[in-house]
Coordinates of C-alpha atoms in Angstrom, one line a residue:
X29 CA 0.3 0.1 0.2
X30 CA 1.7 3.4 -0.8
X31 CA 1.2 6.2 1.2
X32 CA 1.4 9.7 -0.3
X33 CA 2.5 12.7 2.5
X34 CA 1.1 15.9 2.2
X35 CA 3.7 18.7 0.9
X36 CA 3.5 21.6 3.1
X37 CA 3.3 24.4 1.2
X38 CA 5.7 27.6 2.8
X39 CA 3.9 30.6 3.4
X40 CA 6.2 33.9 3.4
X41 CA 4.5 36.0 6.3
X42 CA 2.6 39.4 4.7
X43 CA 4.9 42.5 5.8
X44 CA 2.3 45.5 6.4
X45 CA 2.7 48.6 4.4
X46 CA 4.0 51.5 5.5
X47 CA 4.4 55.3 5.5
X48 CA 7.6 56.6 5.3
X49 CA 7.9 59.4 7.9
X50 CA 11.4 60.9 6.1
X51 CA 12.3 61.7 9.7
X52 CA 16.0 60.7 9.8
X53 CA 16.7 57.7 11.7
X54 CA 12.9 56.9 12.7
X55 CA 12.2 55.0 9.4
X56 CA 15.3 52.9 10.4
X57 CA 14.3 52.0 13.6
X58 CA 10.6 51.6 12.0
X59 CA 12.1 49.5 9.9
X60 CA 10.5 51.9 7.1
X61 CA 7.8 54.2 8.5
X62 CA 4.3 54.2 10.3
X63 CA 1.7 51.3 9.7
X64 CA -0.1 52.6 6.8
X65 CA -3.5 53.5 6.9
X66 CA -3.3 52.6 10.4
X67 CA -3.2 55.0 13.6
X68 CA -0.2 55.9 15.5
X69 CA 0.0 57.0 19.1
X70 CA 2.6 59.4 20.0
X71 CA 2.5 60.1 24.0
X72 CA 4.9 61.8 26.3
X73 CA 5.4 64.5 28.7
X74 CA 4.7 68.4 28.0
X75 CA 8.3 69.3 26.4
X76 CA 8.9 65.8 25.2
X77 CA 8.0 66.7 20.7
X78 CA 5.2 65.6 20.4
X79 CA 3.6 68.0 18.1
X80 CA 7.0 68.8 16.3
X81 CA 7.0 64.7 15.6
X82 CA 3.4 64.9 14.3
X83 CA 3.7 68.1 12.7
X84 CA 7.1 66.7 10.7
X85 CA 5.7 63.2 9.6
X86 CA 2.8 65.8 7.9
X87 CA 4.9 68.2 6.2
X88 CA 8.0 66.0 5.0
X89 CA 5.5 63.3 3.6
X90 CA 4.2 66.1 1.4
X91 CA 7.9 67.9 0.7
X92 CA 9.1 64.0 0.1
X93 CA 6.6 61.8 -1.0
X94 CA 3.6 64.5 -2.2
X95 CA 1.2 63.0 0.1
X96 CA -1.1 66.0 1.5
X97 CA -1.9 66.0 4.8
X98 CA -4.5 67.8 7.1
X99 CA -3.2 68.6 10.6
X100 CA -6.6 69.0 13.1
X101 CA -5.5 70.7 16.4
X102 CA -7.8 71.0 19.7
X103 CA -5.3 73.8 21.7
X104 CA -3.6 75.6 19.4
X105 CA -4.8 77.7 16.9
X106 CA -3.6 77.4 13.0
X107 CA -2.0 80.9 13.5
X108 CA -0.3 80.2 16.3
X109 CA 0.9 76.5 15.1
X110 CA 2.5 77.8 11.7
X111 CA 4.4 80.7 13.9
X112 CA 5.9 77.8 16.5
X113 CA 7.1 75.0 13.7
X114 CA 8.2 78.0 11.3
X115 CA 12.0 77.7 13.5
X116 CA 12.3 74.4 11.7
X117 CA 12.4 75.7 8.3
X118 CA 8.7 74.5 8.0
X119 CA 6.4 77.1 6.0
X120 CA 2.8 76.1 6.7
X121 CA 1.5 78.8 5.3
X122 CA 2.9 78.6 1.5
X123 CA 2.0 74.8 1.8
X124 CA -2.0 75.9 3.0
X125 CA -1.8 78.3 -0.2
X126 CA -1.0 75.7 -2.1
X127 CA -3.8 73.4 -1.1
X128 CA -1.0 70.2 0.5
X129 CA -2.0 71.2 4.1
X130 CA -5.5 71.7 5.5
X131 CA -5.0 73.0 8.8
X132 CA -8.2 72.9 11.6
X133 CA -8.6 74.3 14.7
X134 CA -11.6 72.7 16.6
X135 CA -12.8 74.5 20.1
X136 CA -14.1 71.4 22.4
X137 CA -16.3 73.4 25.2
X138 CA -16.9 71.4 28.5
X139 CA -19.5 73.2 29.6
X140 CA -22.0 72.2 26.6
X141 CA -20.8 68.5 27.0
X142 CA -21.3 68.6 31.3
X143 CA -25.0 70.6 30.1
X144 CA -26.1 68.2 27.6
X145 CA -24.6 65.1 29.0
X146 CA -24.5 63.8 25.4
X147 CA -21.1 62.8 24.0
X148 CA -20.9 62.0 19.8
X149 CA -17.9 62.5 17.4
X150 CA -20.4 62.4 14.9
X151 CA -19.9 66.5 14.2
X152 CA -15.8 65.8 14.0
X153 CA -16.1 62.8 11.5
X154 CA -17.8 65.3 9.1
X155 CA -15.5 68.6 10.0
X156 CA -12.2 65.8 9.1
X157 CA -13.9 63.7 6.2
X158 CA -14.3 67.0 4.5
X159 CA -10.6 68.5 5.2
X160 CA -9.7 65.0 4.4
X161 CA -11.4 65.2 0.9
X162 CA -10.7 68.6 -0.4
X163 CA -7.0 68.2 -0.7
X164 CA -7.1 64.1 -1.6
X165 CA -5.1 63.8 2.1
X166 CA -3.6 60.7 2.9
X167 CA -1.9 61.6 6.4
X168 CA -3.8 63.0 9.2
X169 CA -2.6 64.6 12.7
X170 CA -5.1 65.2 15.5
X171 CA -3.3 66.9 18.6
X172 CA -4.1 66.3 21.3
X173 CA -6.4 63.6 21.9
X174 CA -7.5 64.2 25.9
X175 CA -9.1 67.4 24.9
X176 CA -11.5 65.2 22.6
X177 CA -12.5 63.4 25.9
X178 CA -12.3 66.6 28.3
X179 CA -14.8 66.2 31.3
X180 CA -16.1 62.7 30.6
X181 CA -15.5 60.2 33.3
X182 CA -16.9 57.1 32.4
X183 CA -14.1 55.1 30.6
X184 CA -16.7 53.0 28.7
X185 CA -17.3 55.4 26.8
X186 CA -14.3 56.8 26.3
X187 CA -13.2 53.7 25.1
X188 CA -16.1 52.8 22.6
X189 CA -15.8 56.5 21.1
X190 CA -11.9 56.4 20.6
X191 CA -12.3 53.0 18.8
X192 CA -15.0 54.4 17.0
X193 CA -12.5 57.3 16.0
X194 CA -9.9 55.2 14.7
X195 CA -12.3 52.7 13.5
X196 CA -13.4 55.6 11.1
X197 CA -10.3 56.9 10.0
X198 CA -8.9 53.7 8.9
X199 CA -11.9 53.6 6.5
X200 CA -11.2 56.6 5.4
X201 CA -7.7 54.7 4.4
X202 CA -5.2 58.1 5.8
X203 CA -2.2 57.2 8.3
X204 CA -3.2 59.5 11.0
X205 CA -0.7 60.2 13.9
X206 CA -2.4 61.4 17.4
X207 CA -0.9 62.8 20.1
X208 CA -1.8 62.4 23.6
X209 CA -0.5 63.3 27.0
X210 CA 1.6 61.1 29.4
X211 CA -0.8 59.8 32.6
X212 CA 0.4 59.0 36.1
X213 CA 2.0 55.8 35.8
X214 CA 0.0 55.0 32.4
X215 CA 1.2 56.0 28.7
X216 CA -1.7 58.6 28.0
X217 CA -3.9 59.7 30.4
X218 CA -6.8 57.8 29.8
X219 CA -5.2 54.6 30.1
X220 CA -7.0 53.5 27.2
X221 CA -5.3 55.1 24.0
X222 CA -2.3 53.2 23.7
X223 CA -4.5 49.7 23.3
X224 CA -6.5 50.8 20.4
X225 CA -3.8 52.3 18.7
X226 CA -1.8 50.0 16.2
X227 CA 1.5 51.8 16.7
X228 CA 2.3 53.8 20.2
X229 CA 6.0 55.9 20.3
X230 CA 6.7 57.1 23.7
X231 CA 8.7 60.1 24.2
X232 CA 10.4 61.2 27.4
X233 CA 12.5 64.2 27.9
X234 CA 14.4 63.2 30.8
X235 CA 16.5 65.7 33.1
X236 CA 19.8 63.8 34.5
X237 CA 22.2 66.2 36.4
X238 CA 20.6 69.3 35.0
X239 CA 21.4 67.9 31.8
X240 CA 18.0 67.4 29.5
X241 CA 17.9 64.5 26.7
X242 CA 15.4 63.4 24.4
X243 CA 14.2 59.9 24.0
X244 CA 11.9 57.8 22.0
X245 CA 10.7 54.7 22.6
X246 CA 8.3 51.7 19.6
X247 CA 6.2 50.9 22.9
X248 CA 4.7 48.4 20.4
X249 CA 3.7 47.7 16.7
X250 CA 1.3 45.7 15.7
X251 CA 2.1 43.4 13.1
X252 CA 6.0 44.9 12.6
X253 CA 9.5 44.0 13.6
X254 CA 11.1 47.2 15.1
X255 CA 14.0 48.2 17.2
X256 CA 12.5 48.3 21.1
X257 CA 15.7 50.0 22.6
X258 CA 15.2 54.4 23.9
X259 CA 16.5 56.3 21.3
X260 CA 17.9 59.8 21.6
X261 CA 16.6 62.4 19.4
X262 CA 17.5 65.6 18.4
X263 CA 15.6 68.7 17.9
X264 CA 17.0 71.4 15.6
X265 CA 16.8 74.0 12.7
X266 CA 16.4 70.9 10.5
X267 CA 13.6 69.2 12.0
X268 CA 14.3 66.0 14.4
X269 CA 17.0 63.4 14.1
X270 CA 16.7 59.7 15.8
X271 CA 20.1 58.1 16.3
X272 CA 19.4 54.9 15.9
X273 CA 21.4 52.4 18.1
X274 CA 24.0 50.8 16.0
X275 CA 24.0 46.9 15.6
X276 CA 25.8 44.8 18.0
X277 CA 26.8 42.0 15.2
X278 CA 30.0 42.8 13.9
X279 CA 30.1 42.6 10.9
X280 CA 31.4 45.8 9.2
X281 CA 33.8 45.6 6.4
X282 CA 37.4 47.2 6.9
X283 CA 40.3 48.6 4.7
X284 CA 44.2 47.5 4.6
X285 CA 44.9 50.7 3.1
X286 CA 47.1 53.0 5.1
X287 CA 47.5 56.8 5.6
X288 CA 49.5 58.5 7.1
X289 CA 49.9 60.4 10.2
X290 CA 51.2 63.3 8.9
X291 CA 54.5 63.0 11.5
X292 CA 57.0 61.3 9.1
X293 CA 58.9 59.9 12.7
X294 CA 55.9 58.6 13.8
X295 CA 54.6 57.0 10.4
X296 CA 58.6 55.3 10.7
X297 CA 57.3 53.6 13.9
X298 CA 54.5 52.1 12.1
X299 CA 56.3 50.3 9.7
X300 CA 56.4 53.6 7.6
X301 CA 52.7 53.2 6.1
X302 CA 51.0 55.0 9.0
X303 CA 47.5 53.7 10.3
X304 CA 44.7 51.7 8.5
X305 CA 41.8 54.0 7.2
X306 CA 38.5 53.3 9.2
X307 CA 40.4 52.7 12.1
X308 CA 40.1 54.2 15.8
X309 CA 43.0 55.9 17.3
X310 CA 43.7 57.2 20.9
X311 CA 46.2 59.6 22.1
X312 CA 46.2 59.3 25.7
X313 CA 48.5 62.0 27.8
X314 CA 49.1 63.9 30.6
X315 CA 48.3 67.6 29.8
X316 CA 50.7 69.5 27.8
X317 CA 51.9 66.7 26.2
X318 CA 50.8 67.6 22.8
X319 CA 47.8 65.3 22.3
X320 CA 45.9 67.8 20.1
X321 CA 48.7 68.8 18.9
X322 CA 49.2 65.0 17.0
X323 CA 45.5 65.2 16.2
X324 CA 45.5 68.2 14.5
X325 CA 48.5 66.6 12.6
X326 CA 46.1 64.2 11.4
X327 CA 43.6 66.4 10.2
X328 CA 46.0 68.6 8.4
X329 CA 47.4 65.4 6.5
X330 CA 44.0 64.3 5.9
X331 CA 43.0 67.8 4.1
X332 CA 46.5 67.5 2.3
X333 CA 45.1 64.6 0.8
X334 CA 42.0 66.5 -0.7
X335 CA 39.7 64.6 2.4
X336 CA 37.3 65.9 4.3
X337 CA 37.8 66.3 8.3
X338 CA 35.5 67.4 11.3
X339 CA 36.8 68.0 14.4
X340 CA 35.1 68.2 17.9
X341 CA 36.5 70.7 20.0
X342 CA 35.5 70.2 24.0
X343 CA 37.8 72.7 25.0
X344 CA 38.9 75.2 23.0
X345 CA 37.6 76.9 20.3
X346 CA 38.1 76.8 16.4
X347 CA 40.2 79.9 16.4
X348 CA 42.6 79.3 19.8
X349 CA 42.9 75.8 17.7
X350 CA 44.1 77.6 14.9
X351 CA 45.9 80.3 16.8
X352 CA 48.0 77.5 18.4
X353 CA 48.4 76.0 15.6
X354 CA 50.4 78.4 13.8
X355 CA 53.2 78.2 16.4
X356 CA 54.1 74.5 14.8
X357 CA 53.4 75.5 11.5
X358 CA 50.7 74.6 10.4
X359 CA 48.0 77.2 8.8
X360 CA 44.5 75.9 9.7
X361 CA 42.9 78.5 7.9
X362 CA 43.4 77.4 4.7
X363 CA 41.7 73.6 4.8
X364 CA 38.6 75.9 6.5
X365 CA 38.7 78.7 4.1
X366 CA 38.4 75.3 1.3
X367 CA 35.3 73.4 2.9
X368 CA 37.9 70.7 3.6
X369 CA 38.2 71.1 7.7
X370 CA 34.7 72.0 9.4
X371 CA 35.1 72.8 13.5
X372 CA 32.7 72.0 16.0
X373 CA 33.2 72.8 19.3
X374 CA 31.1 73.3 22.2
X375 CA 31.6 72.5 26.5
X376 CA 30.3 69.1 27.1
X377 CA 27.8 70.5 29.7
X378 CA 25.5 71.7 26.5
X379 CA 24.0 69.0 26.1
X380 CA 23.4 64.8 27.5
X381 CA 25.8 62.3 26.5
X382 CA 23.0 60.9 24.0
X383 CA 22.2 64.4 22.6
X384 CA 26.0 64.8 22.0
X385 CA 26.0 61.3 20.0
X386 CA 23.1 62.4 18.6
X387 CA 24.6 66.2 17.5
X388 CA 27.9 64.3 16.1
X389 CA 25.9 61.8 14.1
X390 CA 23.9 64.1 12.3
X391 CA 26.8 66.6 11.4
X392 CA 28.7 63.2 10.1
X393 CA 25.9 62.6 8.0
X394 CA 26.1 66.0 6.5
X395 CA 29.1 66.2 5.9
X396 CA 30.8 63.0 4.6
X397 CA 34.2 63.3 6.3
X398 CA 36.9 60.7 5.7
X399 CA 38.6 61.5 9.0
X400 CA 37.2 62.4 12.9
X401 CA 38.7 64.1 15.6
X402 CA 37.2 64.2 19.2
X403 CA 38.9 66.3 21.6
X404 CA 39.3 65.3 24.5
X405 CA 36.7 62.7 25.0
X406 CA 37.3 62.4 28.7
X407 CA 35.4 65.9 29.1
X408 CA 32.2 63.9 28.8
X409 CA 32.9 63.0 31.9
X410 CA 31.6 65.6 33.6
X411 CA 27.8 64.7 32.1
X412 CA 27.6 61.0 32.7
X413 CA 29.6 58.5 34.7
X414 CA 32.6 56.4 33.1
X415 CA 30.1 53.7 31.9
X416 CA 27.9 55.7 30.6
X417 CA 30.7 57.5 28.2
X418 CA 31.9 54.0 27.1
X419 CA 28.7 53.3 26.2
X420 CA 28.2 56.5 24.0
X421 CA 31.3 56.1 22.7
X422 CA 30.7 52.5 21.6
X423 CA 28.0 53.5 19.6
X424 CA 30.0 56.1 18.6
X425 CA 33.0 54.3 16.9
X426 CA 30.7 51.3 15.7
X427 CA 28.9 54.0 13.8
X428 CA 32.2 55.6 12.6
X429 CA 33.8 52.3 11.8
X430 CA 30.9 51.2 9.7
X431 CA 31.0 54.5 7.1
X432 CA 35.3 53.5 6.6
X433 CA 35.8 57.1 9.2
X434 CA 38.9 56.9 10.5
X435 CA 38.8 58.1 14.1
X436 CA 41.1 59.9 16.3
X437 CA 40.0 60.4 20.3
X438 CA 42.3 62.0 22.7
X439 CA 41.9 61.4 26.7
X440 CA 43.7 63.2 29.3
X441 CA 45.5 60.7 32.2
X442 CA 46.7 62.0 35.4
X443 CA 50.6 62.1 36.3
X444 CA 50.0 58.9 38.1
X445 CA 49.1 56.1 35.8
X446 CA 46.1 55.4 33.3
X447 CA 42.8 56.7 34.3
X448 CA 39.8 54.9 34.2
X449 CA 38.4 57.3 31.6
X450 CA 40.6 55.6 29.2
X451 CA 41.7 52.0 30.7
X452 CA 38.3 51.5 31.7
X453 CA 36.8 53.2 28.9
X454 CA 37.7 52.8 25.4
X455 CA 41.6 51.7 25.2
X456 CA 40.2 48.2 24.7
X457 CA 38.0 48.8 21.7
X458 CA 40.1 51.2 19.9
X459 CA 42.6 49.7 16.8
X460 CA 45.0 51.5 18.1
X461 CA 46.5 53.6 21.4
X462 CA 49.3 55.9 21.7
X463 CA 50.6 56.9 25.2
X464 CA 52.4 60.6 25.6
X465 CA 53.5 61.2 29.0
X466 CA 56.0 63.8 30.8
X467 CA 59.3 62.5 31.3
X468 CA 61.0 64.9 34.5
X469 CA 64.4 64.0 34.8
X470 CA 67.8 66.4 35.2
X471 CA 65.5 69.3 36.7
X472 CA 63.8 69.5 33.5
X473 CA 60.6 67.9 32.0
X474 CA 60.5 66.3 28.8
X475 CA 57.9 64.2 26.6
X476 CA 57.8 60.7 25.8
X477 CA 55.8 58.6 23.5
X478 CA 55.4 55.1 22.7
X479 CA 53.0 52.9 21.1
X480 CA 50.8 50.6 23.5
X481 CA 48.9 48.7 20.8
X482 CA 48.0 48.6 17.0
X483 CA 46.2 46.3 15.5
X484 CA 47.2 44.1 12.5
X485 CA 50.2 45.7 11.9
X486 CA 54.0 45.2 13.5
X487 CA 55.0 48.7 15.2
X488 CA 57.7 49.7 17.6
X489 CA 58.5 49.4 21.1
X490 CA 60.5 51.9 21.9
X491 CA 60.0 55.2 24.0
X492 CA 61.2 58.2 21.6
X493 CA 61.1 61.4 23.2
X494 CA 58.4 63.4 21.0
X495 CA 59.5 66.8 20.8
X496 CA 57.3 70.0 19.6
X497 CA 59.3 73.2 17.7
X498 CA 58.8 76.1 14.8
X499 CA 59.3 73.2 12.6
X500 CA 56.5 71.0 13.5
X501 CA 56.3 67.9 16.1
X502 CA 59.2 65.2 15.7
X503 CA 60.2 61.7 17.4
X504 CA 63.8 61.9 18.8
X505 CA 65.9 58.3 18.0
X506 CA 66.5 56.7 20.9
X507 CA 69.7 57.6 23.0
X508 CA 71.1 54.8 25.2
X509 CA 74.2 56.1 27.7
X510 CA 75.5 54.7 30.1
X511 CA 72.7 54.2 32.7
X512 CA 69.9 53.6 30.0
X513 CA 67.8 55.9 27.6
X514 CA 68.7 59.9 28.3
X515 CA 66.2 62.6 27.2
X516 CA 66.3 66.3 27.0
X517 CA 70.0 67.9 27.6
X518 CA 71.0 65.1 29.6
X519 CA 71.0 63.5 25.4
X520 CA 72.4 67.0 24.5
X521 CA 75.1 66.8 26.9
X522 CA 76.0 63.2 26.5
X523 CA 75.9 63.9 22.7
X524 CA 78.4 66.7 22.8
X525 CA 80.4 64.8 24.8
X526 CA 80.6 61.8 22.2
X527 CA 81.8 64.5 19.9
X528 CA 84.4 66.1 22.3
X529 CA 85.2 62.0 22.9
X530 CA 85.1 61.7 18.8
X531 CA 87.3 65.1 17.9
X532 CA 90.1 63.8 20.8
X533 CA 90.1 60.3 19.0
X534 CA 90.1 61.5 16.0
X535 CA 93.3 64.2 16.7
X536 CA 95.0 61.3 18.0
X537 CA 94.9 58.9 15.1
X538 CA 95.3 61.7 13.0
X539 CA 99.3 62.6 15.0
X540 CA 99.7 58.8 14.8
X541 CA 98.6 58.8 11.3
X542 CA 101.4 61.8 10.8
X543 CA 104.1 59.8 12.7
X544 CA 103.6 56.9 11.2
X545 CA 104.1 58.9 7.7
X546 CA 107.2 60.5 9.0
X547 CA 108.6 56.8 9.7
X548 CA 107.3 55.7 6.4
X549 CA 109.0 58.7 4.8
X550 CA 112.7 57.5 6.8
X551 CA 112.0 54.3 5.7
X552 CA 111.4 55.3 1.9
X553 CA 114.7 56.9 2.2
X554 CA 116.9 54.4 3.7
X555 CA 115.5 51.8 1.7
X556 CA 116.8 54.4 -1.5
X557 CA 120.0 54.9 0.1
X558 CA 120.3 50.5 0.5
X559 CA 119.1 50.6 -3.2
X560 CA 121.7 53.2 -4.4
X561 CA 124.4 51.6 -2.4
X562 CA 123.6 48.3 -3.8
X563 CA 123.4 49.5 -7.4
X564 CA 126.8 51.1 -7.2
X565 CA 128.4 48.1 -5.3
X566 CA 126.4 46.0 -8.2
X567 CA 127.8 48.4 -10.8
X568 CA 131.5 48.1 -9.2
X569 CA 131.0 44.7 -9.7
X570 CA 129.3 44.6 -13.0
X571 CA 133.0 46.4 -13.5
X572 CA 135.2 44.0 -12.3
X573 CA 133.7 41.4 -14.1
X574 CA 133.8 43.6 -17.3
X575 CA 136.9 44.4 -17.5
X576 CA 138.1 40.6 -16.4
X577 CA 136.7 39.4 -19.2
X578 CA 137.8 42.3 -21.6
X579 CA 141.3 41.5 -19.8
X580 CA 140.7 37.9 -21.6
X581 CA 139.9 38.8 -24.6
X582 CA 142.3 40.6 -25.2
X583 CA 144.6 38.2 -24.1
X584 CA 143.3 35.4 -26.3
X585 CA 143.5 38.1 -29.1
X586 CA 147.0 38.6 -28.4
X587 CA 147.4 34.6 -28.2
X588 CA 145.7 34.2 -31.6
X589 CA 147.6 36.8 -33.0
X590 CA 150.8 35.3 -31.6
X591 CA 149.5 31.9 -32.7
X592 CA 149.2 33.4 -36.2
X593 CA 152.5 35.0 -36.8
X594 CA 154.4 31.7 -35.7
X595 CA 152.8 29.7 -38.3
X596 CA 153.8 33.0 -40.9
X597 CA 157.3 32.4 -40.1
X598 CA 157.4 28.6 -40.3
X599 CA 155.6 28.8 -43.3
X600 CA 158.4 31.0 -44.6
X601 CA 161.5 28.9 -43.5
X602 CA 159.4 25.9 -45.7
X603 CA 159.9 28.2 -48.3
X604 CA 163.5 28.6 -48.6
X605 CA 164.5 24.9 -47.7
X606 CA 165.7 23.5 -51.1
X607 CA 164.0 20.7 -52.7
X608 CA 165.4 17.0 -52.5
X609 CA 165.5 14.7 -55.4

């Protein structure tokens, strides 16, 4: 008997349609925007930004997505509302004239409800429906919903009418944002609105150590994944910017390209190539050791490469930095005027940690730098604990390195050792860590630098004397004396002493060379005299030998002649004798 197995059909989950907000960071947190055609509740205390967030959603929908919107308010008049949001660059009056937005102020009279004892939203539906149809609105804002139910104590009626309102909005096919005030111990004043809404966004204006920080959290989002953390957001002249918490997954790309530090001798300590692009570099040291000067060299070198650099200063004003850097032969004004270098200076107490994070995030997105300098990070401890600063910097480093931006951090340490702000803060997180410290010896103060770590590359393990002069920064080669490494005047004294010893030694060698030369001259003279005497003797001997040979030759010749003469006489005698018969 054969059996058949039914194949299970895999059904892909259907994603709900979303209405993009156009608000920086919020679409990323909500993974696309607010639920399209459904109501979203925005709740929070006074001054947290509920109205601004709602209006920006309407305005961004008009400007970016060509979706007209209706703004119905129950507290502020249309003129007051338009004036309040003008500081964000939103021109509601012009949008009204262009029939892209409809603003309607509805006044709710509590005394009429109390007198009649009846409550009905039909009139609101008619008024709101006309506004939607008149401009073909796709987005609706209701601010604030508590005023609709003012004076009502019956929760059953409130819940029924609220549900009827939301159902009616859904039937119109519009995406609605509804603002509500935060209640006591509950998200809203009635504690009902959050249950009937499809999406709930909670805003908070938290004050810690006299510093305010605005935070956003998605409490619920039916039918969609969403970020569940608290996210800081910033309200400025450009509107609202929300900073999403970067992913905890370490999956960012890395570069093998090396970039110069701007200090040739420091590059030499790093194999002659500098640091990796997109890496994080910490420069820590005591006050006055030149941390800012090193960071400025990075920025200056980046500008020379025609790369943009963003400099966040928490201690000095831009003009102070520019003036001070002229003393080491660096002109930053040129880079500022060319647009390659941009400064942002403020005291840390201007904002909370999260707000600083949002501000940096926003400036980076706008300016798109290749190098970012934060000088110094330890000043942030004045507005948060070490753990809070570390958390903020982790998120900042993750964001910058995700964007392949090289970041230089400076940190102040005390004279005794590394402090919590660096060692327990970010020193373990950064890719490279340089220490600059004071070295007091022989009645003077000098600077020393060494590389604590530099991941992924070979680097020098030596302590170098770090000098700052009119010509710029330099790292002096290690000079070893009898008692160890010498720096400052001790090094110069030892060098002079060695030069003196070398000169004396050279003079002694020169004197010996001259003596040897004289002896060599005398020797050569003696050799020449002996050679001459030898040649004279040899010549005398040769003369005697020649004379002997000559004497022998003469004697031999004489003998031969005598012999010939005798033979001649004998022959004559023979001729004279008679012949015998």
